[in-house]
Amino acid sequence: MQEIGKTETWLRKHRPVYNSATKHPFILSIRDGTVQSHSFKTWLAQDYLFVREFVPFVASVLIKACKESDDSDDDVEVILGGIASMNDDISWFKREAKKWDIRLSEVVPQKANKDYCRLLESLMSSDVEYSEAVTALWAIGVVYQESFAYCFEEGSKSPLEWKESCERWGSEGFGQYCRSLQKMVDRRLLKASDDELKKAEVVFLSIIEHEVEFWNMCVRK
Ligand code: HMH
C-alpha cells in the first residue's frame, strides 16, 4: 500500500472545515450565477491588497527555502515561479480595476483582510520554520485553487465578470503549482519533529479559517 502524505491525512481529517472554504456560500453563488454584482468589486479591491501583502510573505518562504541545507533547489524554483506569476496577477488586478473604475490607491482593507495579512506577517518571522511557512504557502494556494476551479467546472453559471478570475486561479497551471507545493510540504514533513508537525497542522487550519472569513467579507459588502 502506498503511504499517504501528511497533507492528504489532514485533508481527510479536516474535510468539513476544508470544504467550508472551498465550497463557501459565496463560491456557490459564483458557481450558480446568483452572486451579487457589487461583490466582484469588493473582492477585486480587497484581493489586490491581499496579494500585495502576500508578495513579501512568499519572498520570506523563498529565503527560508534557500537556507534549507539539503536538496531544496527544486523548492526554490517552484517558489520563484510562484512569485513570477504574482507579478502577472498584480498587473491583471490593475487592468481590471481600471475597467471597473476602482481606485486601488484608495481602497481600505477590511477587517478580515487585515487579520489575514497580520497572520502572513507573523509567519514571516525568522522564528517560523520552513516546514510551517511552506505549509501555509501551500494551503493559501490550494484553497483558492479549489474554490475557483469549482466555480469553473462544467455546468457552472459564473457571471462574465468572474470568468477571468476563475480561469486564473482555477486553472490547470495553478493547480500544478499547488501540487508541486504539496509534494514539497509532504517531503519536508517526513523529517519534521512532532512539534513542527503540530505547528504545520495548526497553520493549515488557521489559513482555512482566514479564507472563510475572507469569503464572508465578500458576501457582506
Ligand atoms: C485571499 N487567498 C486569497 N487571495 C489570493 N489571491 C490567494 C489566496 C492566492 O494567491
PDB file of C-alpha atoms and ligand atoms in Angstrom:
ATOM      1  CA  MET A   1       0.000   0.000   0.000  1.00  0.00           C
ATOM      2  CA  GLN A   2       1.281   3.400  -0.867  1.00  0.00           C
ATOM      3  CA  GLU A   3       1.953   5.594   2.105  1.00  0.00           C
ATOM      4  CA  ILE A   4      -0.093   8.808   2.012  1.00  0.00           C
ATOM      5  CA  GLY A   5       1.429  12.187   2.761  1.00  0.00           C
ATOM      6  CA  LYS A   6       0.686  14.373   5.760  1.00  0.00           C
ATOM      7  CA  THR A   7      -1.264  16.849   3.667  1.00  0.00           C
ATOM      8  CA  GLU A   8      -3.619  14.133   2.440  1.00  0.00           C
ATOM      9  CA  THR A   9      -4.091  12.954   6.043  1.00  0.00           C
ATOM     10  CA  TRP A  10      -5.142  16.471   7.049  1.00  0.00           C
ATOM     11  CA  LEU A  11      -7.416  16.879   4.034  1.00  0.00           C
ATOM     12  CA  ARG A  12      -9.228  13.683   5.066  1.00  0.00           C
ATOM     13  CA  LYS A  13      -9.288  14.505   8.767  1.00  0.00           C
ATOM     14  CA  HIS A  14     -10.432  18.112   8.308  1.00  0.00           C
ATOM     15  CA  ARG A  15     -12.607  17.681   5.220  1.00  0.00           C
ATOM     16  CA  PRO A  16     -15.679  19.547   6.560  1.00  0.00           C
ATOM     17  CA  VAL A  17     -13.546  22.531   7.608  1.00  0.00           C
ATOM     18  CA  TYR A  18     -11.713  22.496   4.289  1.00  0.00           C
ATOM     19  CA  ASN A  19     -14.964  22.358   2.343  1.00  0.00           C
ATOM     20  CA  SER A  20     -16.354  25.266   4.355  1.00  0.00           C
ATOM     21  CA  ALA A  21     -13.765  27.360   2.493  1.00  0.00           C
ATOM     22  CA  THR A  22     -13.676  25.740  -0.956  1.00  0.00           C
ATOM     23  CA  LYS A  23     -17.465  25.345  -1.121  1.00  0.00           C
ATOM     24  CA  HIS A  24     -18.300  28.507   0.773  1.00  0.00           C
ATOM     25  CA  PRO A  25     -21.760  30.015   0.080  1.00  0.00           C
ATOM     26  CA  PHE A  26     -20.003  32.851  -1.741  1.00  0.00           C
ATOM     27  CA  ILE A  27     -18.241  30.362  -4.034  1.00  0.00           C
ATOM     28  CA  LEU A  28     -21.513  28.504  -4.589  1.00  0.00           C
ATOM     29  CA  SER A  29     -23.161  31.790  -5.545  1.00  0.00           C
ATOM     30  CA  ILE A  30     -20.457  32.494  -8.138  1.00  0.00           C
ATOM     31  CA  ARG A  31     -20.887  28.975  -9.453  1.00  0.00           C
ATOM     32  CA  ASP A  32     -24.667  29.223  -9.803  1.00  0.00           C
ATOM     33  CA  GLY A  33     -24.628  32.816 -11.013  1.00  0.00           C
ATOM     34  CA  THR A  34     -26.637  34.288  -8.117  1.00  0.00           C
ATOM     35  CA  VAL A  35     -23.684  36.266  -6.733  1.00  0.00           C
ATOM     36  CA  GLN A  36     -24.453  39.964  -6.159  1.00  0.00           C
ATOM     37  CA  SER A  37     -22.791  42.084  -8.802  1.00  0.00           C
ATOM     38  CA  HIS A  38     -21.187  44.518  -6.302  1.00  0.00           C
ATOM     39  CA  SER A  39     -19.340  41.591  -4.698  1.00  0.00           C
ATOM     40  CA  PHE A  40     -16.926  41.402  -7.581  1.00  0.00           C
ATOM     41  CA  LYS A  41     -15.633  44.919  -6.951  1.00  0.00           C
ATOM     42  CA  THR A  42     -15.246  44.243  -3.237  1.00  0.00           C
ATOM     43  CA  TRP A  43     -13.380  41.035  -3.910  1.00  0.00           C
ATOM     44  CA  LEU A  44     -11.172  42.633  -6.580  1.00  0.00           C
ATOM     45  CA  ALA A  45     -10.144  45.586  -4.424  1.00  0.00           C
ATOM     46  CA  GLN A  46      -9.586  43.534  -1.283  1.00  0.00           C
ATOM     47  CA  ASP A  47      -7.745  40.720  -3.022  1.00  0.00           C
ATOM     48  CA  TYR A  48      -5.433  43.221  -4.690  1.00  0.00           C
ATOM     49  CA  LEU A  49      -4.430  44.470  -1.231  1.00  0.00           C
ATOM     50  CA  PHE A  50      -4.059  40.891  -0.062  1.00  0.00           C
ATOM     51  CA  VAL A  51      -1.792  39.924  -2.955  1.00  0.00           C
ATOM     52  CA  ARG A  52       0.380  42.994  -2.332  1.00  0.00           C
ATOM     53  CA  GLU A  53       0.920  41.775   1.234  1.00  0.00           C
ATOM     54  CA  PHE A  54       1.288  38.193   0.094  1.00  0.00           C
ATOM     55  CA  VAL A  55       4.381  39.032  -2.007  1.00  0.00           C
ATOM     56  CA  PRO A  56       6.752  39.695   0.940  1.00  0.00           C
ATOM     57  CA  PHE A  57       5.412  36.575   2.665  1.00  0.00           C
ATOM     58  CA  VAL A  58       6.214  34.394  -0.360  1.00  0.00           C
ATOM     59  CA  ALA A  59       9.613  36.074  -0.578  1.00  0.00           C
ATOM     60  CA  SER A  60      10.219  35.115   3.072  1.00  0.00           C
ATOM     61  CA  VAL A  61       9.387  31.487   2.269  1.00  0.00           C
ATOM     62  CA  LEU A  62      11.810  31.678  -0.653  1.00  0.00           C
ATOM     63  CA  ILE A  63      14.580  32.866   1.665  1.00  0.00           C
ATOM     64  CA  LYS A  64      13.838  30.014   4.066  1.00  0.00           C
ATOM     65  CA  ALA A  65      13.936  27.508   1.175  1.00  0.00           C
ATOM     66  CA  CYS A  66      17.327  28.875   0.104  1.00  0.00           C
ATOM     67  CA  LYS A  67      18.652  28.363   3.626  1.00  0.00           C
ATOM     68  CA  GLU A  68      17.473  24.761   3.911  1.00  0.00           C
ATOM     69  CA  SER A  69      20.644  22.722   3.809  1.00  0.00           C
ATOM     70  CA  ASP A  70      19.551  19.684   1.807  1.00  0.00           C
ATOM     71  CA  ASP A  71      18.184  19.365  -1.738  1.00  0.00           C
ATOM     72  CA  SER A  72      15.838  22.326  -1.650  1.00  0.00           C
ATOM     73  CA  ASP A  73      16.862  23.520  -5.145  1.00  0.00           C
ATOM     74  CA  ASP A  74      13.576  22.325  -6.593  1.00  0.00           C
ATOM     75  CA  ASP A  75      11.660  24.079  -3.836  1.00  0.00           C
ATOM     76  CA  VAL A  76      13.422  27.344  -4.633  1.00  0.00           C
ATOM     77  CA  GLU A  77      12.482  27.044  -8.308  1.00  0.00           C
ATOM     78  CA  VAL A  78       8.841  26.299  -7.569  1.00  0.00           C
ATOM     79  CA  ILE A  79       8.511  29.235  -5.166  1.00  0.00           C
ATOM     80  CA  LEU A  80      10.321  31.578  -7.540  1.00  0.00           C
ATOM     81  CA  GLY A  81       7.865  30.552 -10.269  1.00  0.00           C
ATOM     82  CA  GLY A  82       5.046  31.425  -7.900  1.00  0.00           C
ATOM     83  CA  ILE A  83       6.483  34.877  -7.305  1.00  0.00           C
ATOM     84  CA  ALA A  84       6.846  35.443 -11.041  1.00  0.00           C
ATOM     85  CA  SER A  85       3.186  34.657 -11.665  1.00  0.00           C
ATOM     86  CA  MET A  86       2.135  37.025  -8.881  1.00  0.00           C
ATOM     87  CA  ASN A  87       3.685  39.760 -10.943  1.00  0.00           C
ATOM     88  CA  ASP A  88       1.145  38.924 -13.664  1.00  0.00           C
ATOM     89  CA  ASP A  89      -1.606  38.798 -11.066  1.00  0.00           C
ATOM     90  CA  ILE A  90      -0.814  42.324  -9.905  1.00  0.00           C
ATOM     91  CA  SER A  91      -0.866  43.658 -13.478  1.00  0.00           C
ATOM     92  CA  TRP A  92      -4.166  41.898 -14.029  1.00  0.00           C
ATOM     93  CA  PHE A  93      -5.673  43.459 -10.876  1.00  0.00           C
ATOM     94  CA  LYS A  94      -4.591  46.906 -12.058  1.00  0.00           C
ATOM     95  CA  ARG A  95      -6.093  46.436 -15.528  1.00  0.00           C
ATOM     96  CA  GLU A  96      -9.302  45.044 -14.109  1.00  0.00           C
ATOM     97  CA  ALA A  97      -9.600  47.849 -11.538  1.00  0.00           C
ATOM     98  CA  LYS A  98      -9.389  50.404 -14.340  1.00  0.00           C
ATOM     99  CA  LYS A  99     -12.235  48.677 -16.166  1.00  0.00           C
ATOM    100  CA  TRP A 100     -14.399  48.913 -13.053  1.00  0.00           C
ATOM    101  CA  ASP A 101     -13.377  52.442 -12.040  1.00  0.00           C
ATOM    102  CA  ILE A 102     -11.814  51.294  -8.813  1.00  0.00           C
ATOM    103  CA  ARG A 103      -9.002  53.496  -7.494  1.00  0.00           C
ATOM    104  CA  LEU A 104      -6.769  50.911  -5.897  1.00  0.00           C
ATOM    105  CA  SER A 105      -4.735  53.525  -4.022  1.00  0.00           C
ATOM    106  CA  GLU A 106      -7.879  54.487  -2.103  1.00  0.00           C
ATOM    107  CA  VAL A 107      -9.002  51.020  -1.107  1.00  0.00           C
ATOM    108  CA  VAL A 108      -9.078  50.437   2.641  1.00  0.00           C
ATOM    109  CA  PRO A 109      -8.507  46.908   3.884  1.00  0.00           C
ATOM    110  CA  GLN A 110     -11.476  45.397   5.694  1.00  0.00           C
ATOM    111  CA  LYS A 111     -11.120  43.590   8.995  1.00  0.00           C
ATOM    112  CA  ALA A 112     -10.938  40.040   7.617  1.00  0.00           C
ATOM    113  CA  ASN A 113      -8.257  41.150   5.176  1.00  0.00           C
ATOM    114  CA  LYS A 114      -6.258  42.931   7.873  1.00  0.00           C
ATOM    115  CA  ASP A 115      -6.456  39.874  10.119  1.00  0.00           C
ATOM    116  CA  TYR A 116      -5.291  37.627   7.298  1.00  0.00           C
ATOM    117  CA  CYS A 117      -2.384  39.954   6.462  1.00  0.00           C
ATOM    118  CA  ARG A 118      -1.421  40.058  10.138  1.00  0.00           C
ATOM    119  CA  LEU A 119      -1.191  36.265  10.085  1.00  0.00           C
ATOM    120  CA  LEU A 120       1.054  36.447   6.998  1.00  0.00           C
ATOM    121  CA  GLU A 121       3.255  38.948   8.741  1.00  0.00           C
ATOM    122  CA  SER A 122       3.627  36.748  11.813  1.00  0.00           C
ATOM    123  CA  LEU A 123       4.625  33.853   9.550  1.00  0.00           C
ATOM    124  CA  MET A 124       7.417  35.938   8.020  1.00  0.00           C
ATOM    125  CA  SER A 125       9.357  35.888  11.282  1.00  0.00           C
ATOM    126  CA  SER A 126      12.680  34.071  11.170  1.00  0.00           C
ATOM    127  CA  ASP A 127      11.454  32.103  14.202  1.00  0.00           C
ATOM    128  CA  VAL A 128       8.925  30.367  11.962  1.00  0.00           C
ATOM    129  CA  GLU A 129      10.485  27.284  10.453  1.00  0.00           C
ATOM    130  CA  TYR A 130      10.439  26.474   6.759  1.00  0.00           C
ATOM    131  CA  SER A 131       8.135  23.475   7.328  1.00  0.00           C
ATOM    132  CA  GLU A 132       5.420  25.709   8.795  1.00  0.00           C
ATOM    133  CA  ALA A 133       5.922  28.542   6.301  1.00  0.00           C
ATOM    134  CA  VAL A 134       5.781  26.304   3.228  1.00  0.00           C
ATOM    135  CA  THR A 135       2.696  24.554   4.624  1.00  0.00           C
ATOM    136  CA  ALA A 136       0.996  27.950   4.873  1.00  0.00           C
ATOM    137  CA  LEU A 137       2.044  28.797   1.305  1.00  0.00           C
ATOM    138  CA  TRP A 138       0.548  25.565   0.005  1.00  0.00           C
ATOM    139  CA  ALA A 139      -2.684  25.993   1.994  1.00  0.00           C
ATOM    140  CA  ILE A 140      -3.194  29.577   0.773  1.00  0.00           C
ATOM    141  CA  GLY A 141      -2.817  28.442  -2.826  1.00  0.00           C
ATOM    142  CA  VAL A 142      -4.772  25.222  -2.755  1.00  0.00           C
ATOM    143  CA  VAL A 143      -7.853  26.634  -1.041  1.00  0.00           C
ATOM    144  CA  TYR A 144      -8.046  29.374  -3.650  1.00  0.00           C
ATOM    145  CA  GLN A 145      -7.388  26.987  -6.498  1.00  0.00           C
ATOM    146  CA  GLU A 146     -10.078  24.525  -5.445  1.00  0.00           C
ATOM    147  CA  SER A 147     -12.584  27.288  -4.766  1.00  0.00           C
ATOM    148  CA  PHE A 148     -12.212  28.883  -8.178  1.00  0.00           C
ATOM    149  CA  ALA A 149     -11.890  25.571 -10.007  1.00  0.00           C
ATOM    150  CA  TYR A 150     -15.265  24.648  -8.528  1.00  0.00           C
ATOM    151  CA  CYS A 151     -16.844  27.812  -9.996  1.00  0.00           C
ATOM    152  CA  PHE A 152     -15.328  26.962 -13.320  1.00  0.00           C
ATOM    153  CA  GLU A 153     -16.486  23.339 -13.662  1.00  0.00           C
ATOM    154  CA  GLU A 154     -18.799  22.245 -16.414  1.00  0.00           C
ATOM    155  CA  GLY A 155     -22.355  23.280 -15.754  1.00  0.00           C
ATOM    156  CA  SER A 156     -21.373  26.286 -13.684  1.00  0.00           C
ATOM    157  CA  LYS A 157     -23.092  29.581 -14.443  1.00  0.00           C
ATOM    158  CA  SER A 158     -20.401  32.016 -13.286  1.00  0.00           C
ATOM    159  CA  PRO A 159     -21.208  35.580 -14.322  1.00  0.00           C
ATOM    160  CA  LEU A 160     -18.973  37.071 -17.007  1.00  0.00           C
ATOM    161  CA  GLU A 161     -17.064  39.381 -14.633  1.00  0.00           C
ATOM    162  CA  TRP A 162     -15.879  36.347 -12.666  1.00  0.00           C
ATOM    163  CA  LYS A 163     -14.733  34.374 -15.672  1.00  0.00           C
ATOM    164  CA  GLU A 164     -11.133  35.586 -15.760  1.00  0.00           C
ATOM    165  CA  SER A 165     -10.638  35.142 -12.005  1.00  0.00           C
ATOM    166  CA  CYS A 166     -11.938  31.595 -12.262  1.00  0.00           C
ATOM    167  CA  GLU A 167      -9.626  30.945 -15.189  1.00  0.00           C
ATOM    168  CA  ARG A 168      -6.658  32.461 -13.388  1.00  0.00           C
ATOM    169  CA  TRP A 169      -6.904  30.686 -10.028  1.00  0.00           C
ATOM    170  CA  GLY A 170      -8.908  27.678 -11.114  1.00  0.00           C
ATOM    171  CA  SER A 171      -6.514  26.900 -13.955  1.00  0.00           C
ATOM    172  CA  GLU A 172      -4.649  23.661 -14.538  1.00  0.00           C
ATOM    173  CA  GLY A 173      -1.376  25.614 -14.338  1.00  0.00           C
ATOM    174  CA  PHE A 174      -2.150  26.977 -10.902  1.00  0.00           C
ATOM    175  CA  GLY A 175      -3.345  23.503  -9.909  1.00  0.00           C
ATOM    176  CA  GLN A 176       0.003  22.059 -10.982  1.00  0.00           C
ATOM    177  CA  TYR A 177       1.837  24.675  -8.920  1.00  0.00           C
ATOM    178  CA  CYS A 178      -0.269  23.762  -5.871  1.00  0.00           C
ATOM    179  CA  ARG A 179       0.508  20.058  -6.375  1.00  0.00           C
ATOM    180  CA  SER A 180       4.219  20.873  -6.508  1.00  0.00           C
ATOM    181  CA  LEU A 181       3.894  22.799  -3.252  1.00  0.00           C
ATOM    182  CA  GLN A 182       2.001  19.889  -1.718  1.00  0.00           C
ATOM    183  CA  LYS A 183       4.814  17.472  -2.601  1.00  0.00           C
ATOM    184  CA  MET A 184       7.343  19.872  -1.095  1.00  0.00           C
ATOM    185  CA  VAL A 185       5.338  20.068   2.138  1.00  0.00           C
ATOM    186  CA  ASP A 186       4.970  16.289   2.354  1.00  0.00           C
ATOM    187  CA  ARG A 187       8.673  15.774   1.708  1.00  0.00           C
ATOM    188  CA  ARG A 188       9.664  18.339   4.308  1.00  0.00           C
ATOM    189  CA  LEU A 189       7.250  16.974   6.910  1.00  0.00           C
ATOM    190  CA  LEU A 190       8.697  13.460   6.608  1.00  0.00           C
ATOM    191  CA  LYS A 191      11.674  14.655   8.612  1.00  0.00           C
ATOM    192  CA  ALA A 192       9.826  17.063  10.866  1.00  0.00           C
ATOM    193  CA  SER A 193       9.699  16.813  14.653  1.00  0.00           C
ATOM    194  CA  ASP A 194       6.364  16.313  16.421  1.00  0.00           C
ATOM    195  CA  ASP A 195       6.404  19.960  17.365  1.00  0.00           C
ATOM    196  CA  GLU A 196       6.890  21.036  13.741  1.00  0.00           C
ATOM    197  CA  LEU A 197       4.125  18.676  12.610  1.00  0.00           C
ATOM    198  CA  LYS A 198       1.747  20.157  15.148  1.00  0.00           C
ATOM    199  CA  LYS A 199       2.590  23.708  14.095  1.00  0.00           C
ATOM    200  CA  ALA A 200       2.136  22.856  10.425  1.00  0.00           C
ATOM    201  CA  GLU A 201      -1.300  21.337  11.040  1.00  0.00           C
ATOM    202  CA  VAL A 202      -2.347  24.334  13.149  1.00  0.00           C
ATOM    203  CA  VAL A 203      -1.257  26.784  10.454  1.00  0.00           C
ATOM    204  CA  PHE A 204      -3.128  24.768   7.798  1.00  0.00           C
ATOM    205  CA  LEU A 205      -6.344  25.098   9.839  1.00  0.00           C
ATOM    206  CA  SER A 206      -5.701  28.738  10.556  1.00  0.00           C
ATOM    207  CA  ILE A 207      -5.325  29.528   6.851  1.00  0.00           C
ATOM    208  CA  ILE A 208      -8.638  27.808   6.113  1.00  0.00           C
ATOM    209  CA  GLU A 209     -10.377  29.865   8.784  1.00  0.00           C
ATOM    210  CA  HIS A 210      -8.942  33.073   7.365  1.00  0.00           C
ATOM    211  CA  GLU A 211     -10.047  32.109   3.846  1.00  0.00           C
ATOM    212  CA  VAL A 212     -13.582  31.501   5.153  1.00  0.00           C
ATOM    213  CA  GLU A 213     -13.549  34.966   6.753  1.00  0.00           C
ATOM    214  CA  PHE A 214     -12.253  36.427   3.508  1.00  0.00           C
ATOM    215  CA  TRP A 215     -15.225  34.938   1.622  1.00  0.00           C
ATOM    216  CA  ASN A 216     -17.604  36.099   4.372  1.00  0.00           C
ATOM    217  CA  MET A 217     -16.280  39.611   3.866  1.00  0.00           C
ATOM    218  CA  CYS A 218     -17.025  39.405   0.132  1.00  0.00           C
ATOM    219  CA  VAL A 219     -20.634  38.358   0.810  1.00  0.00           C
ATOM    220  CA  ARG A 220     -21.300  41.221   3.171  1.00  0.00           C
ATOM    221  CA  LYS A 221     -20.337  44.125   1.010  1.00  0.00           C
TER     222      LYS A 221
HETATM  223  C1  HMH B   1      -7.452  35.579  -0.106  1.00  0.00           C
HETATM  224  N1  HMH B   1      -6.078  33.722  -0.847  1.00  0.00           N
HETATM  225  C2  HMH B   1      -6.545  34.946  -1.096  1.00  0.00           C
HETATM  226  N2  HMH B   1      -6.223  35.601  -2.208  1.00  0.00           N
HETATM  227  C3  HMH B   1      -5.389  35.038  -3.116  1.00  0.00           C
HETATM  228  N3  HMH B   1      -5.086  35.732  -4.251  1.00  0.00           N
HETATM  229  C4  HMH B   1      -4.878  33.737  -2.891  1.00  0.00           C
HETATM  230  C5  HMH B   1      -5.254  33.124  -1.720  1.00  0.00           C
HETATM  231  C6  HMH B   1      -3.982  33.030  -3.863  1.00  0.00           C
HETATM  232  O1  HMH B   1      -2.973  33.795  -4.316  1.00  0.00           O
END
